Coordinates of C-alpha atoms in Angstrom, one line a residue:
Chain A
M133 CA -191.3 157.9 30.5
I134 CA -189.5 160.8 32.1
I135 CA -187.1 163.2 30.4
S136 CA -184.9 165.0 33.0
N137 CA -182.2 167.6 32.6
C138 CA -184.3 169.8 30.3
K139 CA -183.1 173.3 30.2
K140 CA -185.6 175.8 31.6
I141 CA -186.3 178.8 29.4
V142 CA -189.5 180.1 30.8
G143 CA -190.8 178.7 34.2
G144 CA -194.0 177.1 35.0
S145 CA -195.7 173.8 34.1
G146 CA -198.3 172.6 31.7
E147 CA -199.9 169.5 30.3
G148 CA -201.5 168.3 27.0
Q149 CA -201.3 166.0 24.0
A150 CA -198.0 166.4 22.3
L151 CA -198.0 168.0 18.9
V152 CA -194.7 167.1 17.3
T153 CA -192.9 168.5 14.3
A154 CA -189.4 168.4 13.0
Q155 CA -190.0 171.4 10.9
P156 CA -189.3 175.1 12.3
I157 CA -192.3 177.5 12.5
N158 CA -192.7 181.0 11.3
F159 CA -195.3 182.2 13.8
L160 CA -196.2 185.5 12.1
A161 CA -196.7 183.8 8.6
M162 CA -198.0 180.4 9.6
I163 CA -200.3 180.8 12.6
D164 CA -203.9 182.2 12.9
A165 CA -203.9 183.4 16.5
T166 CA -207.5 183.6 16.6
T167 CA -207.9 179.8 16.1
G168 CA -204.5 178.7 17.1
R169 CA -204.2 176.7 13.7
I170 CA -201.3 176.4 11.4
T171 CA -202.3 177.9 8.1
D172 CA -199.4 177.0 5.9
P173 CA -200.3 174.1 3.6
K174 CA -196.6 173.3 3.1
H175 CA -196.1 172.7 6.9
E176 CA -196.5 169.2 8.2
L177 CA -198.9 170.4 11.0
Y178 CA -201.1 172.2 8.5
N179 CA -204.4 172.9 9.9
K180 CA -203.5 171.5 13.3
S181 CA -204.4 173.5 16.4
L182 CA -201.9 174.6 19.1
K183 CA -204.6 175.1 21.6
G184 CA -203.8 173.2 24.8
V185 CA -201.1 171.0 23.4
V186 CA -197.6 170.5 24.3
L187 CA -195.9 171.8 21.2
V188 CA -192.7 170.0 20.4
F189 CA -190.7 171.7 17.5
P190 CA -187.1 172.6 16.8
Y191 CA -187.2 176.4 16.9
A192 CA -189.0 179.5 15.4
I193 CA -187.9 181.1 12.3
G194 CA -188.5 184.4 10.3
S195 CA -190.1 187.4 11.5
S196 CA -189.4 189.0 14.9
V197 CA -193.0 189.9 15.3
G198 CA -193.7 186.1 15.8
A199 CA -193.3 186.8 19.6
Y200 CA -196.6 188.7 19.8
V201 CA -198.4 185.8 18.2
F202 CA -197.7 183.8 21.5
Y203 CA -199.2 186.6 23.4
S204 CA -202.3 186.8 21.1
M205 CA -202.8 183.1 21.4
R206 CA -202.8 183.5 25.1
E207 CA -205.4 186.3 24.9
Y208 CA -207.6 184.3 22.5
G209 CA -207.4 181.2 24.6
T210 CA -205.6 179.2 21.8
A211 CA -202.1 179.0 23.2
P212 CA -200.3 175.8 23.7
S213 CA -200.1 174.7 27.4
A214 CA -196.2 174.2 27.2
V215 CA -193.6 174.4 24.6
V216 CA -190.6 172.0 24.1
C217 CA -187.8 173.0 21.7
A218 CA -184.6 171.4 20.4
R219 CA -183.1 174.9 20.8
A220 CA -185.5 177.7 21.9
D221 CA -184.9 180.8 19.9
I222 CA -185.4 184.4 20.9
T223 CA -188.9 184.8 19.3
T224 CA -190.2 181.8 21.2
A225 CA -188.5 182.6 24.5
S226 CA -189.7 186.2 24.6
G227 CA -193.1 185.6 23.3
C228 CA -193.7 182.7 26.0
A229 CA -192.2 184.8 28.7
I230 CA -194.9 187.5 28.3
A231 CA -197.7 184.9 27.5
N232 CA -196.7 182.7 30.6
I233 CA -196.2 179.6 28.5
P234 CA -193.6 177.3 30.0
V235 CA -190.6 176.4 27.7
V236 CA -187.9 173.9 28.0
D237 CA -185.1 172.8 25.6
L238 CA -184.7 169.1 25.3
P239 CA -181.3 167.7 26.5
K240 CA -179.1 166.5 23.8
G241 CA -179.8 162.9 22.7
A242 CA -183.1 162.8 24.5
Q243 CA -185.7 160.3 23.3
G244 CA -188.2 161.7 21.0
I245 CA -191.7 162.5 22.4
K246 CA -194.5 160.6 20.5
H247 CA -197.0 162.6 18.6
G248 CA -200.4 162.4 20.5
A249 CA -198.9 161.1 23.8
V250 CA -199.9 163.1 26.8
A251 CA -197.0 165.1 28.3
R252 CA -196.6 167.2 31.3
V253 CA -193.8 169.7 31.3
E254 CA -192.4 171.1 34.5
A255 CA -190.0 173.7 33.5
D256 CA -188.6 174.8 36.9
A257 CA -187.6 171.1 37.6
G258 CA -186.4 170.6 34.0
R259 CA -188.6 167.6 33.6
I260 CA -191.1 166.2 31.0
T261 CA -193.3 163.3 32.0
V262 CA -194.7 161.5 29.0
K263 CA -197.7 159.2 29.7
V264 CA -198.3 156.3 27.3
Chain B
M77 CA -170.7 162.9 32.7
V78 CA -170.8 164.4 36.3
L79 CA -168.7 167.2 35.2
I80 CA -170.9 167.9 32.4
L81 CA -174.0 168.0 34.6
F82 CA -172.2 170.3 37.1
E83 CA -171.4 172.7 34.3
E84 CA -175.0 172.7 33.2
I85 CA -176.1 173.6 36.7
I86 CA -173.7 176.5 37.2
S87 CA -174.0 177.9 33.7
G88 CA -177.2 179.9 34.1
L89 CA -177.6 183.7 33.6
E90 CA -176.3 185.7 36.5
L91 CA -178.1 189.0 37.4
S92 CA -176.9 192.0 39.4
R93 CA -178.8 192.9 42.6
D94 CA -180.5 195.7 40.6
E95 CA -181.5 193.4 37.9
E96 CA -182.9 190.8 40.4
E97 CA -185.0 193.4 42.0
A98 CA -186.3 194.7 38.7
L99 CA -187.3 191.1 37.9
A100 CA -189.0 190.8 41.1
G101 CA -191.1 193.8 40.2
K102 CA -189.6 196.4 42.7
P103 CA -189.7 199.3 40.1
G104 CA -193.1 198.1 38.6
D105 CA -194.8 195.6 36.4
A106 CA -193.6 196.8 33.0
L107 CA -189.9 196.6 33.9
A108 CA -190.5 193.2 35.7
S109 CA -191.9 192.0 32.2
A110 CA -188.9 193.3 30.4
Y111 CA -186.5 191.5 32.6
R112 CA -188.6 188.4 32.4
I113 CA -188.1 188.6 28.6
L114 CA -184.4 189.2 29.0
V115 CA -184.0 186.2 31.4
A116 CA -185.8 183.9 29.0
I117 CA -183.8 185.0 25.9
G118 CA -180.6 184.9 28.1
E119 CA -181.3 181.3 29.0
A120 CA -182.2 180.4 25.4
T121 CA -179.0 181.8 24.0
G122 CA -176.8 180.6 26.8
A123 CA -175.8 184.1 28.1
K124 CA -174.0 184.4 31.4
K125 CA -174.8 188.2 31.9
L126 CA -176.6 191.1 30.4
V127 CA -174.7 194.0 28.9
P128 CA -175.6 197.6 28.1
V129 CA -176.9 198.3 24.5
K130 CA -176.8 201.7 22.8
W131 CA -179.7 201.4 20.4
A132 CA -182.9 199.4 20.2
H133 CA -184.8 199.0 17.0
V134 CA -188.4 197.7 17.8
S135 CA -190.7 195.8 15.5
G136 CA -194.4 195.0 16.1
V137 CA -195.8 198.4 14.9
N138 CA -198.1 197.3 12.0
Y139 CA -201.6 196.5 13.3
N140 CA -201.8 193.6 10.8
T141 CA -198.9 191.9 12.6
I142 CA -199.6 192.5 16.3
G143 CA -203.5 192.5 16.2
D144 CA -205.8 193.5 19.1
A145 CA -203.8 191.6 21.7
G146 CA -200.7 193.6 20.6
V147 CA -202.6 196.9 20.8
Q148 CA -203.8 196.2 24.3
F149 CA -200.5 195.0 25.5
L150 CA -198.7 198.1 24.3
D151 CA -201.3 200.5 25.7
K152 CA -200.8 199.0 29.2
F153 CA -197.0 198.5 28.9
S154 CA -196.5 202.1 27.8
R155 CA -198.4 203.6 30.7
T156 CA -195.4 202.9 33.0
A157 CA -192.5 201.9 30.7
K158 CA -190.1 204.6 29.3
V159 CA -187.2 204.0 26.9
V160 CA -183.7 204.6 28.4
V161 CA -181.7 204.3 25.1
R162 CA -182.1 205.5 21.5
T163 CA -185.1 203.5 20.2
T164 CA -186.3 203.6 16.7
L165 CA -189.3 202.0 15.1
N166 CA -190.3 199.6 12.3
P167 CA -192.8 200.6 9.7
M168 CA -196.5 200.7 10.4
G169 CA -199.3 199.6 8.2
Y170 CA -199.8 202.6 5.9
D171 CA -198.7 206.2 5.1
K172 CA -200.2 208.6 7.5
N173 CA -200.5 211.1 4.5
H174 CA -202.3 208.5 2.4
P175 CA -205.0 206.9 4.5
E176 CA -207.2 206.5 1.4
G177 CA -208.6 203.0 1.2
I178 CA -207.4 202.0 4.7
P179 CA -210.4 200.9 6.8
E180 CA -211.2 203.3 9.7
K181 CA -211.0 200.5 12.2
F182 CA -207.4 199.8 11.0
Q183 CA -206.4 203.5 11.2
G184 CA -207.8 203.7 14.8
K185 CA -205.9 200.6 15.9
Q186 CA -202.8 201.8 14.2
T187 CA -203.0 205.2 15.8
S188 CA -203.3 203.6 19.3
I189 CA -200.1 201.6 18.6
V190 CA -198.1 204.6 17.5
K191 CA -199.4 206.6 20.5
S192 CA -198.2 203.8 22.8
Y193 CA -194.8 203.8 21.4
E194 CA -194.5 207.6 21.4
R195 CA -195.7 207.7 25.1
M196 CA -192.7 205.5 25.9
G197 CA -190.3 208.0 24.2
V198 CA -189.6 205.9 21.0
T199 CA -188.7 207.8 17.9
P200 CA -191.5 207.1 15.3
S201 CA -189.1 206.4 12.5
F202 CA -191.3 203.9 10.8
T203 CA -188.4 202.4 9.0
C204 CA -187.1 198.9 8.5
T205 CA -183.7 200.3 7.3
P206 CA -182.6 202.2 10.4
Y207 CA -179.0 201.7 9.1
E208 CA -179.8 204.2 6.2
V209 CA -181.5 206.9 8.4
F210 CA -179.5 207.2 11.6
D211 CA -176.0 207.9 12.7
I212 CA -174.1 204.5 13.2
P213 CA -172.4 203.9 16.4
R214 CA -168.8 202.8 16.1
K215 CA -168.0 199.1 15.3
G216 CA -168.3 196.6 18.1
T217 CA -171.1 198.5 19.8
A218 CA -173.8 196.3 21.2
V219 CA -177.3 197.1 20.0
S220 CA -180.6 195.4 20.0
F221 CA -182.4 195.1 16.5
A222 CA -185.6 193.3 16.1
E223 CA -186.1 193.9 12.4
S224 CA -184.4 190.9 10.8
N225 CA -182.9 192.6 7.7
A226 CA -181.6 195.3 9.8
A227 CA -180.0 192.9 12.3
V228 CA -178.3 190.9 9.5
Y229 CA -177.2 194.2 7.6
S230 CA -175.9 195.8 10.7
N231 CA -174.0 192.9 12.0
S232 CA -172.5 192.0 8.6
L233 CA -171.6 195.4 7.1
L234 CA -171.5 197.9 10.0
G235 CA -169.8 195.8 12.6
L236 CA -172.6 196.4 15.2
M237 CA -173.3 193.5 17.5
T238 CA -176.9 192.3 17.9
N239 CA -178.7 189.0 18.1
K240 CA -181.6 188.5 15.8
E241 CA -184.0 190.0 18.4
S242 CA -187.7 189.7 18.5
S243 CA -190.2 192.5 18.7
L244 CA -190.6 191.8 22.5
S245 CA -186.9 191.3 23.2
A246 CA -185.9 194.6 21.5
L247 CA -188.7 196.3 23.4
A248 CA -187.2 194.8 26.6
S249 CA -183.8 196.3 25.6
S250 CA -185.3 199.7 25.0
V251 CA -186.7 200.1 28.5
T252 CA -183.8 198.4 30.4
G253 CA -181.0 199.5 28.1
K254 CA -179.7 195.9 28.3
A255 CA -179.5 192.6 26.3
P256 CA -177.8 189.2 27.0
L257 CA -174.2 188.8 26.2
S258 CA -174.5 185.8 23.8
E259 CA -174.3 184.6 20.3
L260 CA -173.6 187.5 17.9
R261 CA -172.7 189.8 20.8
L262 CA -169.7 187.5 21.3
D263 CA -166.7 187.3 18.9
E264 CA -166.9 183.4 18.8
G265 CA -170.7 183.6 17.8
R266 CA -169.6 185.6 14.7
N267 CA -167.4 183.0 13.3
P268 CA -169.5 180.9 10.8
K269 CA -169.1 177.2 10.7
V270 CA -170.9 176.7 7.4
N271 CA -170.1 178.3 4.1
I272 CA -172.7 178.6 1.2
E273 CA -170.8 178.7 -2.1
A274 CA -172.4 180.2 -5.1
N275 CA -171.5 178.4 -8.3
F276 CA -172.9 180.6 -10.9
K277 CA -172.5 184.2 -12.0
F278 CA -175.1 186.5 -10.3
G279 CA -177.1 188.7 -12.5
S280 CA -178.9 190.9 -10.1
E281 CA -180.0 191.8 -6.7
L282 CA -182.6 189.1 -6.9
D283 CA -179.9 186.4 -7.1
Y284 CA -178.5 187.8 -3.7
G285 CA -182.0 187.7 -2.3
L286 CA -182.4 184.1 -3.5
M287 CA -179.1 183.1 -2.0
G288 CA -180.0 184.8 1.4
Y289 CA -183.2 182.9 1.5
F290 CA -181.5 179.6 0.8
A291 CA -178.7 180.3 3.4
G292 CA -181.1 181.2 6.1
K293 CA -183.0 177.9 5.6
A294 CA -179.9 175.8 5.2
V295 CA -177.9 177.2 8.2
K296 CA -179.0 176.8 11.8
D297 CA -176.1 178.7 13.3
S298 CA -176.1 182.5 14.2
S299 CA -173.8 183.3 11.3
V300 CA -173.0 182.1 7.8
A301 CA -170.0 182.5 5.4
L302 CA -170.8 183.2 1.8
S303 CA -168.3 182.6 -1.0
G304 CA -168.3 182.6 -4.9
I305 CA -169.9 186.1 -4.9
F306 CA -168.6 189.6 -5.4
K307 CA -168.7 192.1 -2.4
P308 CA -172.4 193.1 -2.6
S309 CA -173.4 196.6 -3.5
T310 CA -175.9 198.3 -1.1
I311 CA -178.9 197.2 -3.0
E312 CA -177.5 193.6 -3.2
A313 CA -176.6 193.6 0.5
K314 CA -180.1 194.7 1.4
A315 CA -181.6 191.9 -0.7
L316 CA -179.2 189.4 0.9
S317 CA -179.8 190.5 4.5
A318 CA -183.6 190.5 3.9
G319 CA -183.4 187.0 2.4
I320 CA -181.3 185.6 5.3
G321 CA -183.6 187.2 7.9
T322 CA -186.8 185.8 6.4
S323 CA -186.1 182.1 6.2
G324 CA -184.2 181.2 9.3
S325 CA -182.6 182.1 12.5
C326 CA -179.3 183.3 11.2
G327 CA -178.4 186.9 11.9
M328 CA -175.2 187.5 10.1
F329 CA -173.1 186.8 7.1
T330 CA -169.3 187.2 6.4
L331 CA -167.6 186.9 3.0
G332 CA -165.3 183.9 2.7
K333 CA -165.0 180.2 3.5
A334 CA -165.8 178.0 6.6
K335 CA -165.4 174.4 7.5
E336 CA -168.5 172.9 6.0
K337 CA -169.4 173.8 2.5
I338 CA -172.9 173.8 0.9
S339 CA -173.4 174.5 -2.8
F340 CA -175.7 177.1 -4.1
D341 CA -176.1 176.1 -7.7
K342 CA -178.6 177.3 -10.4
K343 CA -180.7 174.3 -9.2
E344 CA -181.0 175.6 -5.7
A345 CA -181.7 179.2 -6.9
K346 CA -184.5 177.8 -9.0
A347 CA -186.0 175.8 -6.1
V348 CA -186.3 179.1 -4.2
M349 CA -187.7 180.7 -7.2
D350 CA -190.3 177.9 -7.5
E351 CA -191.3 178.4 -3.9
L352 CA -191.7 182.2 -3.9
N353 CA -192.3 183.1 -7.7
T354 CA -195.9 182.3 -7.8
A355 CA -197.1 184.4 -10.8
E356 CA -195.8 185.3 -14.3
D357 CA -197.1 188.8 -14.1
G358 CA -198.7 191.2 -11.6
D359 CA -201.5 193.7 -11.5
I360 CA -199.2 196.3 -9.9
I361 CA -195.5 196.7 -9.1
T362 CA -194.5 197.0 -5.4
L363 CA -190.9 197.9 -4.5
G364 CA -189.5 198.3 -1.0
S365 CA -188.9 195.4 1.3
P366 CA -186.6 196.5 2.8
Q367 CA -187.7 200.1 2.1
L368 CA -185.8 201.7 -0.7
G369 CA -182.8 203.9 0.0
M370 CA -181.2 206.8 -1.9
N371 CA -179.0 204.4 -4.0
E372 CA -182.0 202.4 -5.3
L373 CA -184.2 205.5 -5.9
D374 CA -181.4 207.0 -7.9
L375 CA -180.9 203.8 -9.8
L376 CA -184.7 203.5 -10.6
A377 CA -184.9 207.1 -11.6
R378 CA -182.1 206.6 -14.1
L379 CA -183.7 203.4 -15.5
T380 CA -187.1 205.1 -16.0
E381 CA -185.9 208.5 -17.2
G382 CA -188.2 209.8 -19.8
K383 CA -190.4 206.8 -19.6
K384 CA -193.7 206.0 -17.9
F385 CA -194.8 202.9 -15.8
N386 CA -197.6 201.0 -17.7
K387 CA -198.8 199.6 -14.3
R388 CA -199.3 201.2 -11.0
C389 CA -195.9 201.3 -9.2
M390 CA -195.7 201.7 -5.4
I391 CA -192.4 202.7 -3.9
F392 CA -192.1 202.2 -0.2
C393 CA -189.5 204.2 1.6
S394 CA -189.0 205.7 5.0
R395 CA -190.1 209.4 5.4
A396 CA -186.6 210.4 6.2
I397 CA -185.3 208.9 2.8
H398 CA -188.3 210.5 1.0
N399 CA -187.4 213.9 2.4
Q400 CA -183.8 213.4 1.3
A401 CA -184.8 212.3 -2.1
A402 CA -187.3 215.2 -2.5
K403 CA -184.6 217.7 -1.9
V404 CA -182.5 216.5 -4.6
G405 CA -185.4 216.1 -7.0
L406 CA -185.4 212.3 -7.0
T407 CA -189.1 211.9 -6.0
G408 CA -190.2 214.4 -8.7
R409 CA -188.3 212.4 -11.4
L410 CA -189.8 209.1 -10.3
E411 CA -193.3 210.6 -10.0
R412 CA -193.1 212.0 -13.5
S413 CA -192.5 208.3 -14.5
G414 CA -195.9 207.6 -12.7
A415 CA -194.4 205.9 -9.6
E416 CA -196.2 206.6 -6.3
F417 CA -194.5 207.0 -2.9
M418 CA -195.8 205.4 0.3
C419 CA -194.0 206.3 3.4
D420 CA -194.0 204.9 6.9
S421 CA -194.9 201.4 5.6
C422 CA -193.6 198.6 3.5
T423 CA -194.5 195.9 1.1
C424 CA -194.9 193.3 3.8
L425 CA -198.3 192.9 5.4
T426 CA -199.7 196.3 4.3
P427 CA -203.4 196.7 3.8
Y428 CA -202.6 198.4 0.6
V429 CA -201.6 195.3 -1.0
I430 CA -204.2 192.6 -0.3
K431 CA -206.0 189.9 -2.3
E432 CA -209.2 191.7 -2.3
K433 CA -207.6 194.4 -4.4
Y434 CA -204.9 192.5 -6.3
D435 CA -204.4 188.8 -7.4
S436 CA -200.7 189.4 -8.0
V437 CA -197.9 191.8 -7.8
V438 CA -194.5 192.3 -9.5
S439 CA -191.6 192.8 -7.0
N440 CA -187.9 192.3 -6.8
S441 CA -188.1 191.5 -3.0
V442 CA -187.6 187.8 -1.9
K443 CA -188.8 188.9 1.6
G444 CA -191.8 190.7 0.2
A445 CA -192.6 187.7 -1.9
Y446 CA -192.5 185.5 1.1
Y447 CA -195.0 187.5 3.2
L448 CA -197.2 188.5 0.2
N449 CA -197.6 184.8 -0.7
N450 CA -198.0 183.4 2.9
S451 CA -199.7 186.3 4.9
N452 CA -201.5 188.5 2.2
K453 CA -202.3 185.6 -0.1
V454 CA -201.3 187.7 -3.0
M455 CA -199.2 185.9 -5.7
V456 CA -196.0 187.4 -6.8
A457 CA -193.9 187.6 -10.0
L458 CA -190.2 188.0 -8.9
K459 CA -188.0 190.1 -11.3
D460 CA -185.0 192.2 -10.6
I461 CA -185.3 195.9 -10.6
K462 CA -183.7 196.4 -14.0
T463 CA -186.0 194.0 -15.7
I464 CA -189.0 195.6 -14.0
A465 CA -188.0 199.1 -15.2
K466 CA -187.5 197.6 -18.7
E467 CA -190.6 195.5 -19.0
Y468 CA -193.0 197.8 -17.3
T469 CA -192.3 201.2 -18.7
E470 CA -192.9 202.9 -22.1

């Protein structure tokens, strides 16, 4: 499956298993950058690692310092290989811009990406290729 | 369909020639990184151009929040980057006059962060309430505030225009003097579509904090209308702004109605309490997230006059407010009641308040409760300031 007309937020490309959630993420409060894991037991991705995945989530919430968490994950080698948002927010966009993590917004009405599917994000072309 | 596609293609962010050159790295790597950030957030928020800002307020100061990677990033960035507009700074991890009990490693890393900011020309204000410390530009002025409570407060009560910036996007504004013209920097972005209506009588600032937290979670737009409440006092407006900023992506409130209505009944308030109020009592009292201002110190001094706290009570405020309060004798009055002042820092993510030292704390801050619970793993008994003064003094 190919999803085209994605909006490029941060350029580049990346591939990995899709880690999908409909819940927003507070990066400062919910992520351990040293492991890349989600530490909030109330989040549906609790204990899942962001390392090397294509993270599909709506947008980030809460602390403005969450931007540094993307950069820290990059430095610790735990960063996602690409990020797909419903509507990328300023924290995600700025953090990924500095950490060189490609980010796109899904076009309205796009078909959902299945959890665990291998996805390739080409931000500059605005394209996501999902391999089944 | 064709038309819509066409619109999407031409609707990107347009940069001036100077901005393009800076993005390409002509004046150096640090400015190129800053423009890379501005372009990303400009695309994310649908901006068509960048506009000048008069003031940047930067977060990402506390070592506990930015870690070793942040220390290194700022050290490198600050070697070449210099601020070009007034730039003020969020709290750090501890009070530089009270380093007792703060690990030496933490102090070293914290000092490095502060030095990096100072090297860039940032004013080391260590406050999350810059709106109570600095001169306020006139209404309609574009600024770039990262601290979420400050962004919400300044948009909603002071008429400044800022998006809910991130630590890195405000930093980018500080060295470029620019930010995207989008969302809350446009009049149309400041018109709320959703209205949260309170259906019960509020008893204290805590209720405003709970409503803020609820509103931030419920509303996905950049602004929200609030109805069914009286015009908040300063202490209530701070609690409300901090609540909104903590739980969501919304960066402004207005008082009044909007098209779509969501009720905030006692049931909804209780649900927020159930989430954040995780203890019945605490080992200590922590006040100040956001840092307390003159109003709140005056109120607390009156409430505790002639009495003594029966638990350790830590008051977090900025050094500027502490100096003002000392001049009029407020700090002395509160210290006679047994309260301790901590400047430069705040309740959230400070190594003063960690689970190795305390199982639980008493606080009136919804924002503080969120970070104490989630980041510090310290449980919180949420009570309003009058109740705290009554229950914990003799």
